[in-house]
């Protein structure tokens, strides 16, 4: 297992950087943009080119691993090893010329994330987290920040495409907006997780958003020292198709959980 993870880390870092650099090279060019689904999501030709760049590398080095990728779905036979691939996290940003987009790869073994790699494509920052080995940005350790004062928090908000507008999610977000310094919705979840891990956010609230971009960010946050729990305060482990998550430095957990519960009417 250790040798597999060593090789996987090397391959994933190379693949993420290659896909991210491909996207950045095409950023200022005319983009072929298409509708995806009925939730207002988009896909570009670069999504597919970046995905091909990644999948070719993974399939060559790990032919016995299963893969779930954002655009092409499932490939490979059943395996203890599963790769989750989002070749262009933040496609909507990319399509409108907003330089907030990245690449996400996660390697999961028997339902537990073991390796997470995020590449902030425009800023060329490579984030790596391996279970039990800490979090890095461009080779340097990163940590969540501890609060110097009990001031209002700057939070990240992540919401699943299928949640829609109105209802409990909207009420909760409005409550967080009113009770915090700022709530950021970047349309690129992995970049929010990166901000939390490097100490630029006080916390993240995630409302039912599970996909190929989730578990690399969760692992990065955990390895950077964040507490990651569900809305009931239980540690979030493994995988969940309908996650509801609060993540923040441990010394912020009680206050952020209280805000979330109040915003949910609890």
PDB file of C-alpha atoms in Angstrom, residues 19 34-55 58-59 66-75 82-93 102-106 158-162 187-190 209-216:
ATOM      1  CA  UNK A  19      -4.247  19.500 -16.742  1.00  0.00           C
ATOM      2  CA  UNK A  34     -21.990  23.834 -23.763  1.00  0.00           C
ATOM      3  CA  UNK A  35     -24.870  23.393 -21.351  1.00  0.00           C
ATOM      4  CA  UNK A  36     -24.627  20.434 -18.984  1.00  0.00           C
ATOM      5  CA  UNK A  37     -27.750  19.042 -17.375  1.00  0.00           C
ATOM      6  CA  UNK A  38     -30.761  21.132 -16.390  1.00  0.00           C
ATOM      7  CA  UNK A  39     -29.273  22.913 -13.360  1.00  0.00           C
ATOM      8  CA  UNK A  40     -27.525  25.693 -15.309  1.00  0.00           C
ATOM      9  CA  UNK A  41     -24.142  23.943 -15.232  1.00  0.00           C
ATOM     10  CA  UNK A  42     -21.654  24.184 -18.096  1.00  0.00           C
ATOM     11  CA  UNK A  43     -18.944  22.129 -19.719  1.00  0.00           C
ATOM     12  CA  UNK A  44     -16.154  23.304 -22.013  1.00  0.00           C
ATOM     13  CA  UNK A  45     -13.890  21.596 -24.497  1.00  0.00           C
ATOM     14  CA  UNK A  46     -11.087  22.119 -21.970  1.00  0.00           C
ATOM     15  CA  UNK A  47     -12.952  19.971 -19.417  1.00  0.00           C
ATOM     16  CA  UNK A  48     -12.645  17.077 -21.843  1.00  0.00           C
ATOM     17  CA  UNK A  49      -9.049  17.797 -22.891  1.00  0.00           C
ATOM     18  CA  UNK A  50      -7.915  18.132 -19.272  1.00  0.00           C
ATOM     19  CA  UNK A  51      -9.780  14.979 -18.319  1.00  0.00           C
ATOM     20  CA  UNK A  52      -8.102  13.040 -21.129  1.00  0.00           C
ATOM     21  CA  UNK A  53      -4.700  14.290 -19.954  1.00  0.00           C
ATOM     22  CA  UNK A  54      -5.379  12.936 -16.469  1.00  0.00           C
ATOM     23  CA  UNK A  55      -7.087   9.665 -17.384  1.00  0.00           C
ATOM     24  CA  UNK A  58      -3.879   7.149 -14.411  1.00  0.00           C
ATOM     25  CA  UNK A  59      -4.924   4.298 -16.683  1.00  0.00           C
ATOM     26  CA  UNK A  66     -11.347   2.103 -10.804  1.00  0.00           C
ATOM     27  CA  UNK A  67     -11.957   5.727 -11.808  1.00  0.00           C
ATOM     28  CA  UNK A  68     -14.945   8.057 -11.435  1.00  0.00           C
ATOM     29  CA  UNK A  69     -14.428  11.223 -13.442  1.00  0.00           C
ATOM     30  CA  UNK A  70     -16.578  14.334 -13.693  1.00  0.00           C
ATOM     31  CA  UNK A  71     -17.212  14.178 -17.435  1.00  0.00           C
ATOM     32  CA  UNK A  72     -16.782  10.562 -18.528  1.00  0.00           C
ATOM     33  CA  UNK A  73     -18.154   8.827 -15.429  1.00  0.00           C
ATOM     34  CA  UNK A  74     -17.015   5.367 -14.348  1.00  0.00           C
ATOM     35  CA  UNK A  75     -14.229   3.319 -15.895  1.00  0.00           C
ATOM     36  CA  UNK A  82     -10.906   4.355  -6.552  1.00  0.00           C
ATOM     37  CA  UNK A  83      -9.785   7.591  -8.190  1.00  0.00           C
ATOM     38  CA  UNK A  84     -12.106  10.600  -8.171  1.00  0.00           C
ATOM     39  CA  UNK A  85     -11.243  13.121 -10.890  1.00  0.00           C
ATOM     40  CA  UNK A  86     -12.525  16.639 -11.515  1.00  0.00           C
ATOM     41  CA  UNK A  87     -10.395  17.966 -14.382  1.00  0.00           C
ATOM     42  CA  UNK A  88     -11.772  21.516 -14.237  1.00  0.00           C
ATOM     43  CA  UNK A  89     -13.351  22.466 -10.935  1.00  0.00           C
ATOM     44  CA  UNK A  90     -14.936  25.867 -11.490  1.00  0.00           C
ATOM     45  CA  UNK A  91     -16.021  25.458 -15.109  1.00  0.00           C
ATOM     46  CA  UNK A  92     -18.601  28.245 -14.790  1.00  0.00           C
ATOM     47  CA  UNK A  93     -15.883  30.622 -13.591  1.00  0.00           C
ATOM     48  CA  UNK A 102      -8.591  24.138 -10.479  1.00  0.00           C
ATOM     49  CA  UNK A 103      -8.037  20.391 -10.716  1.00  0.00           C
ATOM     50  CA  UNK A 104      -8.957  17.785  -8.122  1.00  0.00           C
ATOM     51  CA  UNK A 105      -7.772  14.188  -7.779  1.00  0.00           C
ATOM     52  CA  UNK A 106      -8.491  11.879  -4.869  1.00  0.00           C
ATOM     53  CA  UNK A 158     -20.622  25.033  -0.775  1.00  0.00           C
ATOM     54  CA  UNK A 159     -24.006  23.910  -2.051  1.00  0.00           C
ATOM     55  CA  UNK A 160     -24.872  20.965  -4.287  1.00  0.00           C
ATOM     56  CA  UNK A 161     -26.210  21.573  -7.788  1.00  0.00           C
ATOM     57  CA  UNK A 162     -29.380  19.686  -7.004  1.00  0.00           C
ATOM     58  CA  UNK A 187     -18.253  27.993  -7.692  1.00  0.00           C
ATOM     59  CA  UNK A 188     -14.952  26.147  -7.241  1.00  0.00           C
ATOM     60  CA  UNK A 189     -15.170  24.135  -3.995  1.00  0.00           C
ATOM     61  CA  UNK A 190     -11.589  22.875  -4.039  1.00  0.00           C
ATOM     62  CA  UNK A 209     -22.648  18.655  -2.184  1.00  0.00           C
ATOM     63  CA  UNK A 210     -20.996  15.316  -2.972  1.00  0.00           C
ATOM     64  CA  UNK A 211     -18.959  14.887  -6.124  1.00  0.00           C
ATOM     65  CA  UNK A 212     -15.546  14.277  -7.603  1.00  0.00           C
ATOM     66  CA  UNK A 213     -14.242  17.527  -6.088  1.00  0.00           C
ATOM     67  CA  UNK A 214     -15.199  16.883  -2.452  1.00  0.00           C
ATOM     68  CA  UNK A 215     -12.829  14.404  -0.854  1.00  0.00           C
ATOM     69  CA  UNK A 216      -9.529  15.947  -1.895  1.00  0.00           C
TER      70      UNK A 216
END
